[in-house]
Structures are given as C-alpha cells and as structure tokens.
Amino acid sequence: LPKALENYVQEIGRAGRDGHPSVCELFACSDDVVTLTNFTYGDTPTEQSVAGMIGDVLGRGEEFDVSVYELSGIHDIRPIVVKTLLAYLELEGILQSTAPFYSQYKFQPQKDSREMLEQFDADRAAFLRSVFRHAVKGRIWFSLDLEKVSRAIGQPRQRLVAAIGYLEERGDLIVQAAGVRQGFRMLSRPSDPAALCARLSQRFDHREKHEITRLDRVLEYAEEEGCWTRHLLEYFGEQHGECGHCGRCEGQSPRPIAPAGRASPTKEQMLQLDSLLSERHKALASPRQVTRFLCGLSSPATTRAKLRSHRLFGAFDSMPFHDVVTLVENIMQS
C-alpha cells in the first residue's frame, strides 16, 4: 500500500508538471463521525458475553468443533467479534485451530435412486439407502445433517462425505455444502479463567480505543497545516518531500472542522425508554446492550427477540455512544 500511494503521488506530480489541473483535494465533514464511532463501540462485547463464551469453549473436550454463528447467537456477540475472540484464545496458547468442515449437505438427485444404487454392490447400496432414508426433503433440495446421520446409522462422518462427493462426481447429485464449523484442539486450560476473561475484555477495550483514535486522526489529517501527501506517506512509513500540488502546497489555509451537532432525547422518548426497560427483555439486560439497541446497532439477541421493529430501535442514533450508555446506566441504577 505505501508503494502504491507513492506511485500515485508521483503520477499526480507528473500531471501537475505537465500543466494539468491539480487533482489533490480533501473534503471533510464531522456529521458522520458519531455513526462511525457508534459502530466501533457496538462491536465491543460486554464482559459477561466474553466470560460466557470463554466458559463455553473451555467446557468442551480436547477436540471439538464450533459454529461461529451458534456462538454468536448464544452469547450475543457479533460473528466477526466471535472470530476475533477465538483468535485471541489461539494467541494465548489455549486453542489450536484445525480444519474447518461442513456439517450439512443439500442435494438434488439427477436420476432415480434405484438407477443410482444399481451400480453398487449390495453392501454399498445398503449403506447409501440408509443415508438417503435420513435425508429431509424440502421443496427443491434434500438436506442431510451429517452428525445426526452418522450417529443414526453408525458410520463415520468421513464415509458419508466421501459417498456424497462420489455421487456428485458421477453427476448423480447436485450438492451444496452448508453449516461450516471450525475445529479446535485444546492445548491448555488456564489456571485462572477469571483473569483470562478480564485480560481479553481489556484487550477489546484497547481495540475500541485504538479504532476511535484512528477516526480522530482522520479529522486531524483534514486540519493538517503541512503537505497532505507527505503526511499520508509518513503515516505508512514512507519519506517524501512536499508534493507541490495538494491544497496545502497551493496555499490553502487549514479550516477548523465544525463539530457535529449533539442531539438529546425528547421527554416522550425517555418515557418510552422507561417503559422498555420495565419489560426486562433478556436481549437488553446490560447498559451496553440497551445502548446498542438505541443507537440502531443490531445484535444477535435483539434480532432473535424481534426487537428491531420497536420504535426505539435506532431512535438515539445521532447521539454519541458514550453519552447514551451513561444515560442508560443512570436509569438502570436508579
């Protein structure tokens, strides 16, 4: 990326020397900053969610597999954040990732089952017949839950996958894989799980602060007094002189960016919020969960509870996240 930026700067420089108009301009506005920062805050899981997921993972066997989307739904953590937390556990030396695999197959037969089975000997035909008996027929596709079928017929999962793959290669079936699961091996178990949960929660907090700082630096860049191109390349570790053709090099003075307006909830919204909290939804048990909801940031729990159609969902989306969470904490503690 730095090299590509430098090449781009050189191209712009040549264009300027050849008499073409300057093309290096910057437009900045603070109106979207609240929305961008709220998304960053919304990705940070609660300490309870982190502790719940870590306890879930540590309670499994030495070799296990998980679905990111199942963990997401159970512990109210967005799927991308679940992946990050699993990666943190790998970095801690607790887990080792093994190969991912699919837990379900969907297929469309391309010929009659009798015609498919007559090409096999009696034992293989009986095996395939038992597999097909456990397929669930939909409107177009048949579906197989490989783990359930494996247990039901007493055959290893690998044999089921190989058989479906062989029939697909022969053109007897059209196959779609679904339900990806990630395998893991337990390398060690922490002597102090509570300390591990606290450490990883702090890591998410640090990540949140880092992302917010990055957004602040973009606004600082827009107010930069010196050459924009040089400043950008220095950020990526490249040394470059004045470009001579950006707004600053052409003599434009920096202008302060007006701060975004600060909205406040109405009395009616506060009454609605009191009513909502009195309903004690499990999906809105913590101040951070409530704040995500009010700022219009969906979560697995609120989606499952069908709360996104509530009139307060996103009603506070123009307010900074930390203002909303402070407001919610005061209400929930009173």
CSV table of C-alpha atoms in Angstrom, one decimal:
chain,number,residue,atom,x,y,z
A,1,LEU,CA,0.0,0.0,0.0
A,2,PRO,CA,2.7,2.6,0.8
A,3,LYS,CA,4.4,1.9,-2.5
A,4,ALA,CA,1.1,2.2,-4.4
A,5,LEU,CA,0.5,5.5,-2.7
A,6,GLU,CA,3.9,6.8,-3.6
A,7,ASN,CA,3.3,5.8,-7.2
A,8,TYR,CA,0.0,7.6,-7.2
A,9,VAL,CA,1.6,10.7,-5.7
A,10,GLN,CA,4.3,10.6,-8.5
A,11,GLU,CA,1.6,10.3,-11.1
A,12,ILE,CA,-0.2,13.3,-9.7
A,13,GLY,CA,3.1,15.2,-9.6
A,14,ARG,CA,3.8,14.5,-13.2
A,15,ALA,CA,0.3,15.6,-14.1
A,16,GLY,CA,0.9,18.9,-12.3
A,17,ARG,CA,4.2,19.5,-14.0
A,18,ASP,CA,2.6,18.8,-17.4
A,19,GLY,CA,0.2,21.7,-16.8
A,20,HIS,CA,-2.9,19.6,-15.9
A,21,PRO,CA,-5.2,20.9,-13.2
A,22,SER,CA,-4.5,19.9,-9.6
A,23,VAL,CA,-6.4,16.8,-8.5
A,24,CYS,CA,-5.4,16.5,-4.9
A,25,GLU,CA,-8.3,18.0,-2.8
A,26,LEU,CA,-9.8,16.9,0.5
A,27,PHE,CA,-13.4,17.3,1.7
A,28,ALA,CA,-14.1,16.6,5.3
A,29,CYS,CA,-17.2,16.8,7.5
A,30,SER,CA,-17.8,15.7,11.0
A,31,ASP,CA,-21.5,14.7,10.6
A,32,ASP,CA,-20.8,11.0,10.1
A,33,VAL,CA,-18.3,10.7,13.0
A,34,VAL,CA,-21.0,9.8,15.5
A,35,THR,CA,-22.3,7.0,13.3
A,36,LEU,CA,-18.8,5.6,12.7
A,37,THR,CA,-17.8,5.7,16.3
A,38,ASN,CA,-21.0,4.1,17.4
A,39,PHE,CA,-20.4,1.1,15.1
A,40,THR,CA,-17.0,0.8,16.7
A,41,TYR,CA,-18.4,0.9,20.2
A,42,GLY,CA,-21.2,-1.6,19.1
A,43,ASP,CA,-18.6,-4.2,18.2
A,44,THR,CA,-17.1,-4.4,21.7
A,45,PRO,CA,-18.7,-7.3,23.6
A,46,THR,CA,-19.8,-7.0,27.2
A,47,GLU,CA,-17.6,-8.6,29.9
A,48,GLN,CA,-20.5,-11.0,30.6
A,49,SER,CA,-20.6,-12.1,27.0
A,50,VAL,CA,-16.8,-12.6,26.9
A,51,ALA,CA,-16.9,-14.6,30.1
A,52,GLY,CA,-19.8,-16.7,28.9
A,53,MET,CA,-18.2,-17.6,25.6
A,54,ILE,CA,-14.8,-18.4,27.2
A,55,GLY,CA,-16.6,-20.6,29.7
A,56,ASP,CA,-18.5,-22.3,26.9
A,57,VAL,CA,-15.3,-23.0,24.9
A,58,LEU,CA,-13.3,-24.2,28.0
A,59,GLY,CA,-16.1,-26.6,28.9
A,60,ARG,CA,-15.7,-28.6,25.7
A,61,GLY,CA,-13.5,-31.6,25.1
A,62,GLU,CA,-9.9,-31.9,24.0
A,63,GLU,CA,-11.0,-32.0,20.3
A,64,PHE,CA,-14.2,-30.1,19.4
A,65,ASP,CA,-15.8,-28.0,16.7
A,66,VAL,CA,-18.0,-24.9,16.9
A,67,SER,CA,-20.2,-22.8,14.7
A,68,VAL,CA,-19.3,-19.1,14.8
A,69,TYR,CA,-23.0,-18.3,14.2
A,70,GLU,CA,-24.2,-20.5,17.1
A,71,LEU,CA,-21.7,-19.0,19.5
A,72,SER,CA,-22.8,-15.6,18.3
A,73,GLY,CA,-26.4,-16.3,19.0
A,74,ILE,CA,-25.8,-17.9,22.3
A,75,HIS,CA,-23.6,-15.2,23.8
A,76,ASP,CA,-24.9,-12.1,21.9
A,77,ILE,CA,-21.5,-11.3,20.2
A,78,ARG,CA,-21.4,-10.4,16.6
A,79,PRO,CA,-19.9,-13.2,14.4
A,80,ILE,CA,-16.8,-11.2,13.3
A,81,VAL,CA,-16.1,-10.5,17.0
A,82,VAL,CA,-16.6,-14.2,17.9
A,83,LYS,CA,-13.8,-14.9,15.3
A,84,THR,CA,-11.6,-12.3,16.9
A,85,LEU,CA,-12.1,-13.8,20.4
A,86,LEU,CA,-11.3,-17.3,19.1
A,87,ALA,CA,-8.1,-15.8,17.6
A,88,TYR,CA,-7.2,-14.3,20.9
A,89,LEU,CA,-7.6,-17.7,22.6
A,90,GLU,CA,-5.2,-19.1,20.0
A,91,LEU,CA,-2.7,-16.3,20.6
A,92,GLU,CA,-3.0,-17.1,24.4
A,93,GLY,CA,-1.8,-20.7,23.6
A,94,ILE,CA,-5.2,-22.2,24.7
A,95,LEU,CA,-6.6,-23.3,21.4
A,96,GLN,CA,-5.2,-24.6,18.1
A,97,SER,CA,-7.3,-24.3,15.0
A,98,THR,CA,-7.8,-27.4,12.9
A,99,ALA,CA,-9.5,-27.8,9.6
A,100,PRO,CA,-13.0,-26.3,9.1
A,101,PHE,CA,-15.7,-28.5,7.7
A,102,TYR,CA,-19.3,-28.5,6.7
A,103,SER,CA,-21.9,-30.1,8.9
A,104,GLN,CA,-24.8,-30.2,6.4
A,105,TYR,CA,-25.2,-31.1,2.8
A,106,LYS,CA,-28.1,-30.3,0.4
A,107,PHE,CA,-28.5,-32.3,-2.8
A,108,GLN,CA,-30.8,-32.6,-5.8
A,109,PRO,CA,-30.9,-36.1,-7.3
A,110,GLN,CA,-30.3,-36.1,-11.1
A,111,LYS,CA,-31.7,-39.6,-11.6
A,112,ASP,CA,-33.9,-42.1,-9.8
A,113,SER,CA,-32.5,-43.6,-6.6
A,114,ARG,CA,-32.9,-47.2,-8.0
A,115,GLU,CA,-30.8,-46.3,-11.0
A,116,MET,CA,-28.2,-44.7,-8.8
A,117,LEU,CA,-27.9,-47.7,-6.4
A,118,GLU,CA,-27.9,-50.5,-9.0
A,119,GLN,CA,-24.3,-49.6,-9.9
A,120,PHE,CA,-23.0,-50.6,-6.4
A,121,ASP,CA,-22.6,-53.9,-4.7
A,122,ALA,CA,-25.1,-55.0,-2.0
A,123,ASP,CA,-23.2,-53.6,1.0
A,124,ARG,CA,-22.6,-50.1,-0.6
A,125,ALA,CA,-26.1,-49.9,-1.9
A,126,ALA,CA,-27.5,-50.7,1.6
A,127,PHE,CA,-25.2,-48.0,3.1
A,128,LEU,CA,-26.4,-45.4,0.6
A,129,ARG,CA,-30.0,-46.4,1.0
A,130,SER,CA,-29.7,-45.9,4.8
A,131,VAL,CA,-28.2,-42.4,4.1
A,132,PHE,CA,-31.0,-41.4,1.8
A,133,ARG,CA,-33.6,-42.5,4.3
A,134,HIS,CA,-32.4,-39.9,6.7
A,135,ALA,CA,-32.5,-37.1,4.2
A,136,VAL,CA,-35.1,-34.4,4.8
A,137,LYS,CA,-37.0,-33.4,1.7
A,138,GLY,CA,-37.6,-29.7,1.1
A,139,ARG,CA,-39.4,-28.1,-1.8
A,140,ILE,CA,-36.4,-28.4,-4.1
A,141,TRP,CA,-33.5,-29.8,-2.1
A,142,PHE,CA,-32.9,-32.8,0.2
A,143,SER,CA,-30.8,-32.0,3.3
A,144,LEU,CA,-28.5,-34.1,5.5
A,145,ASP,CA,-27.3,-33.3,8.9
A,146,LEU,CA,-24.1,-35.3,8.8
A,147,GLU,CA,-23.6,-35.6,12.5
A,148,LYS,CA,-27.1,-36.9,13.1
A,149,VAL,CA,-27.0,-39.3,10.2
A,150,SER,CA,-23.6,-40.6,11.3
A,151,ARG,CA,-24.9,-41.4,14.8
A,152,ALA,CA,-28.1,-42.9,13.4
A,153,ILE,CA,-26.5,-45.3,11.0
A,154,GLY,CA,-23.3,-46.0,13.0
A,155,GLN,CA,-21.0,-44.9,10.2
A,156,PRO,CA,-18.1,-42.3,10.3
A,157,ARG,CA,-18.8,-38.9,9.0
A,158,GLN,CA,-15.9,-39.1,6.6
A,159,ARG,CA,-17.6,-42.1,4.8
A,160,LEU,CA,-20.8,-40.0,4.3
A,161,VAL,CA,-18.8,-37.1,2.9
A,162,ALA,CA,-16.9,-39.4,0.5
A,163,ALA,CA,-20.1,-41.1,-0.7
A,164,ILE,CA,-21.9,-37.8,-1.4
A,165,GLY,CA,-18.8,-36.5,-3.1
A,166,TYR,CA,-18.5,-39.6,-5.3
A,167,LEU,CA,-22.2,-39.4,-6.4
A,168,GLU,CA,-21.6,-35.7,-7.2
A,169,GLU,CA,-18.6,-36.5,-9.3
A,170,ARG,CA,-20.6,-39.1,-11.3
A,171,GLY,CA,-23.3,-36.5,-11.9
A,172,ASP,CA,-25.9,-38.4,-9.9
A,173,LEU,CA,-26.4,-35.5,-7.4
A,174,ILE,CA,-26.1,-31.7,-7.4
A,175,VAL,CA,-24.6,-30.9,-4.0
A,176,GLN,CA,-24.4,-27.8,-1.8
A,177,ALA,CA,-22.4,-27.7,1.4
A,178,ALA,CA,-23.7,-25.6,4.4
A,179,GLY,CA,-23.2,-25.2,8.1
A,180,VAL,CA,-19.5,-24.5,8.2
A,181,ARG,CA,-17.9,-25.5,11.6
A,182,GLN,CA,-14.4,-24.7,12.8
A,183,GLY,CA,-12.5,-27.5,14.5
A,184,PHE,CA,-10.2,-26.8,17.5
A,185,ARG,CA,-7.8,-28.7,19.7
A,186,MET,CA,-7.4,-27.7,23.4
A,187,LEU,CA,-3.7,-27.1,24.1
A,188,SER,CA,-4.0,-25.9,27.7
A,189,ARG,CA,-6.6,-24.8,30.2
A,190,PRO,CA,-6.0,-21.6,32.1
A,191,SER,CA,-5.4,-21.9,35.8
A,192,ASP,CA,-7.3,-18.6,36.4
A,193,PRO,CA,-10.2,-18.4,33.9
A,194,ALA,CA,-11.5,-15.2,35.6
A,195,ALA,CA,-8.1,-13.4,35.0
A,196,LEU,CA,-8.2,-14.6,31.3
A,197,CYS,CA,-11.7,-13.1,30.8
A,198,ALA,CA,-10.6,-9.8,32.4
A,199,ARG,CA,-7.5,-9.7,30.2
A,200,LEU,CA,-9.4,-10.4,27.0
A,201,SER,CA,-12.1,-7.9,27.9
A,202,GLN,CA,-9.3,-5.3,28.4
A,203,ARG,CA,-8.0,-6.2,25.0
A,204,PHE,CA,-11.3,-5.5,23.4
A,205,ASP,CA,-11.4,-2.1,25.2
A,206,HIS,CA,-7.9,-1.3,23.9
A,207,ARG,CA,-9.0,-2.2,20.4
A,208,GLU,CA,-12.0,0.0,20.8
A,209,LYS,CA,-9.9,3.0,21.9
A,210,HIS,CA,-7.5,2.3,19.0
A,211,GLU,CA,-10.3,2.4,16.4
A,212,ILE,CA,-11.7,5.6,17.9
A,213,THR,CA,-8.2,7.2,17.8
A,214,ARG,CA,-7.9,6.3,14.1
A,215,LEU,CA,-11.1,8.2,13.4
A,216,ASP,CA,-9.9,11.2,15.3
A,217,ARG,CA,-6.7,11.1,13.3
A,218,VAL,CA,-8.6,11.3,10.1
A,219,LEU,CA,-10.1,14.6,11.3
A,220,GLU,CA,-6.7,15.8,12.4
A,221,TYR,CA,-5.4,15.0,9.0
A,222,ALA,CA,-8.0,17.2,7.4
A,223,GLU,CA,-6.8,20.1,9.6
A,224,GLU,CA,-3.2,19.4,8.9
A,225,GLU,CA,-1.2,22.5,8.2
A,226,GLY,CA,1.5,20.9,6.1
A,227,CYS,CA,1.6,18.9,2.8
A,228,TRP,CA,-1.2,16.3,2.9
A,229,THR,CA,0.6,13.9,0.6
A,230,ARG,CA,3.8,13.9,2.7
A,231,HIS,CA,1.8,13.5,5.9
A,232,LEU,CA,-0.1,10.5,4.5
A,233,LEU,CA,3.0,8.7,3.2
A,234,GLU,CA,4.9,9.3,6.5
A,235,TYR,CA,2.0,7.6,8.3
A,236,PHE,CA,2.7,4.5,6.2
A,237,GLY,CA,6.5,4.8,6.9
A,238,GLU,CA,7.5,6.4,3.6
A,239,GLN,CA,9.6,9.5,3.3
A,240,HIS,CA,8.5,12.1,0.8
A,241,GLY,CA,9.0,15.8,0.2
A,242,GLU,CA,6.4,18.4,-0.5
A,243,CYS,CA,4.2,17.3,-3.3
A,244,GLY,CA,3.6,20.8,-4.6
A,245,HIS,CA,0.1,20.2,-5.8
A,246,CYS,CA,-2.2,19.5,-2.8
A,247,GLY,CA,-4.4,22.1,-1.3
A,248,ARG,CA,-1.8,23.0,1.4
A,249,CYS,CA,1.1,23.2,-1.0
A,250,GLU,CA,-1.0,25.5,-3.2
A,251,GLY,CA,-1.5,27.9,-0.3
A,252,GLN,CA,-4.9,26.8,1.1
A,253,SER,CA,-5.1,27.6,4.8
A,254,PRO,CA,-6.5,24.9,7.2
A,255,ARG,CA,-10.1,25.5,8.3
A,256,PRO,CA,-11.4,24.1,11.5
A,257,ILE,CA,-14.0,21.4,11.1
A,258,ALA,CA,-17.3,22.2,12.7
A,259,PRO,CA,-18.2,19.7,15.4
A,260,ALA,CA,-21.2,17.5,14.8
A,261,GLY,CA,-24.4,18.6,16.5
A,262,ARG,CA,-25.3,17.0,19.8
A,263,ALA,CA,-28.8,15.6,19.9
A,264,SER,CA,-30.8,14.9,23.0
A,265,PRO,CA,-33.7,12.5,23.7
A,266,THR,CA,-37.2,14.0,24.0
A,267,LYS,CA,-39.4,13.6,27.0
A,268,GLU,CA,-41.5,11.2,25.1
A,269,GLN,CA,-38.5,9.0,24.2
A,270,MET,CA,-37.4,9.0,27.8
A,271,LEU,CA,-40.9,7.7,28.9
A,272,GLN,CA,-40.7,5.1,26.1
A,273,LEU,CA,-37.3,4.0,27.3
A,274,ASP,CA,-38.5,3.7,30.9
A,275,SER,CA,-41.4,1.5,29.7
A,276,LEU,CA,-39.0,-0.6,27.5
A,277,LEU,CA,-36.6,-1.2,30.4
A,278,SER,CA,-39.5,-2.2,32.7
A,279,GLU,CA,-40.3,-5.1,30.3
A,280,ARG,CA,-36.9,-6.6,31.2
A,281,HIS,CA,-36.1,-8.2,27.9
A,282,LYS,CA,-33.2,-10.7,28.1
A,283,ALA,CA,-31.7,-9.2,25.0
A,284,LEU,CA,-31.5,-5.8,26.8
A,285,ALA,CA,-30.1,-6.9,30.2
A,286,SER,CA,-27.0,-4.7,30.3
A,287,PRO,CA,-26.4,-1.0,29.6
A,288,ARG,CA,-24.3,-1.7,26.6
A,289,GLN,CA,-26.9,-4.0,25.1
A,290,VAL,CA,-29.5,-1.3,25.6
A,291,THR,CA,-27.2,1.4,24.1
A,292,ARG,CA,-26.5,-0.7,21.0
A,293,PHE,CA,-30.3,-1.1,20.5
A,294,LEU,CA,-31.0,2.7,21.0
A,295,CYS,CA,-28.2,3.6,18.6
A,296,GLY,CA,-29.6,1.3,15.9
A,297,LEU,CA,-26.9,-1.4,16.1
A,298,SER,CA,-28.4,-4.8,15.8
A,299,SER,CA,-27.1,-7.8,17.8
A,300,PRO,CA,-27.8,-11.5,17.7
A,301,ALA,CA,-30.0,-11.2,20.8
A,302,THR,CA,-32.2,-8.3,19.6
A,303,THR,CA,-32.6,-9.9,16.2
A,304,ARG,CA,-33.7,-13.2,17.8
A,305,ALA,CA,-36.1,-11.3,20.2
A,306,LYS,CA,-37.6,-9.5,17.1
A,307,LEU,CA,-36.9,-6.1,18.8
A,308,ARG,CA,-35.7,-4.3,15.6
A,309,SER,CA,-39.2,-3.3,14.8
A,310,HIS,CA,-39.6,-1.5,18.1
A,311,ARG,CA,-40.0,2.3,17.7
A,312,LEU,CA,-37.0,3.0,20.0
A,313,PHE,CA,-34.6,0.9,17.8
A,314,GLY,CA,-32.2,3.5,16.4
A,315,ALA,CA,-34.1,6.4,18.0
A,316,PHE,CA,-30.8,7.7,19.6
A,317,ASP,CA,-28.6,7.1,16.5
A,318,SER,CA,-27.5,10.7,16.3
A,319,MET,CA,-26.2,10.7,19.9
A,320,PRO,CA,-22.6,9.6,20.8
A,321,PHE,CA,-22.5,6.1,22.2
A,322,HIS,CA,-20.8,7.1,25.4
A,323,ASP,CA,-23.5,9.7,26.1
A,324,VAL,CA,-26.2,7.1,25.6
A,325,VAL,CA,-24.6,4.4,27.7
A,326,THR,CA,-24.1,7.0,30.5
A,327,LEU,CA,-27.8,7.9,30.3
A,328,VAL,CA,-28.8,4.2,30.3
A,329,GLU,CA,-26.6,3.4,33.3
A,330,ASN,CA,-28.1,6.2,35.3
A,331,ILE,CA,-31.6,5.0,34.5
A,332,MET,CA,-30.9,1.3,35.2
A,333,GLN,CA,-29.1,2.1,38.5
A,334,SER,CA,-31.9,4.4,39.8
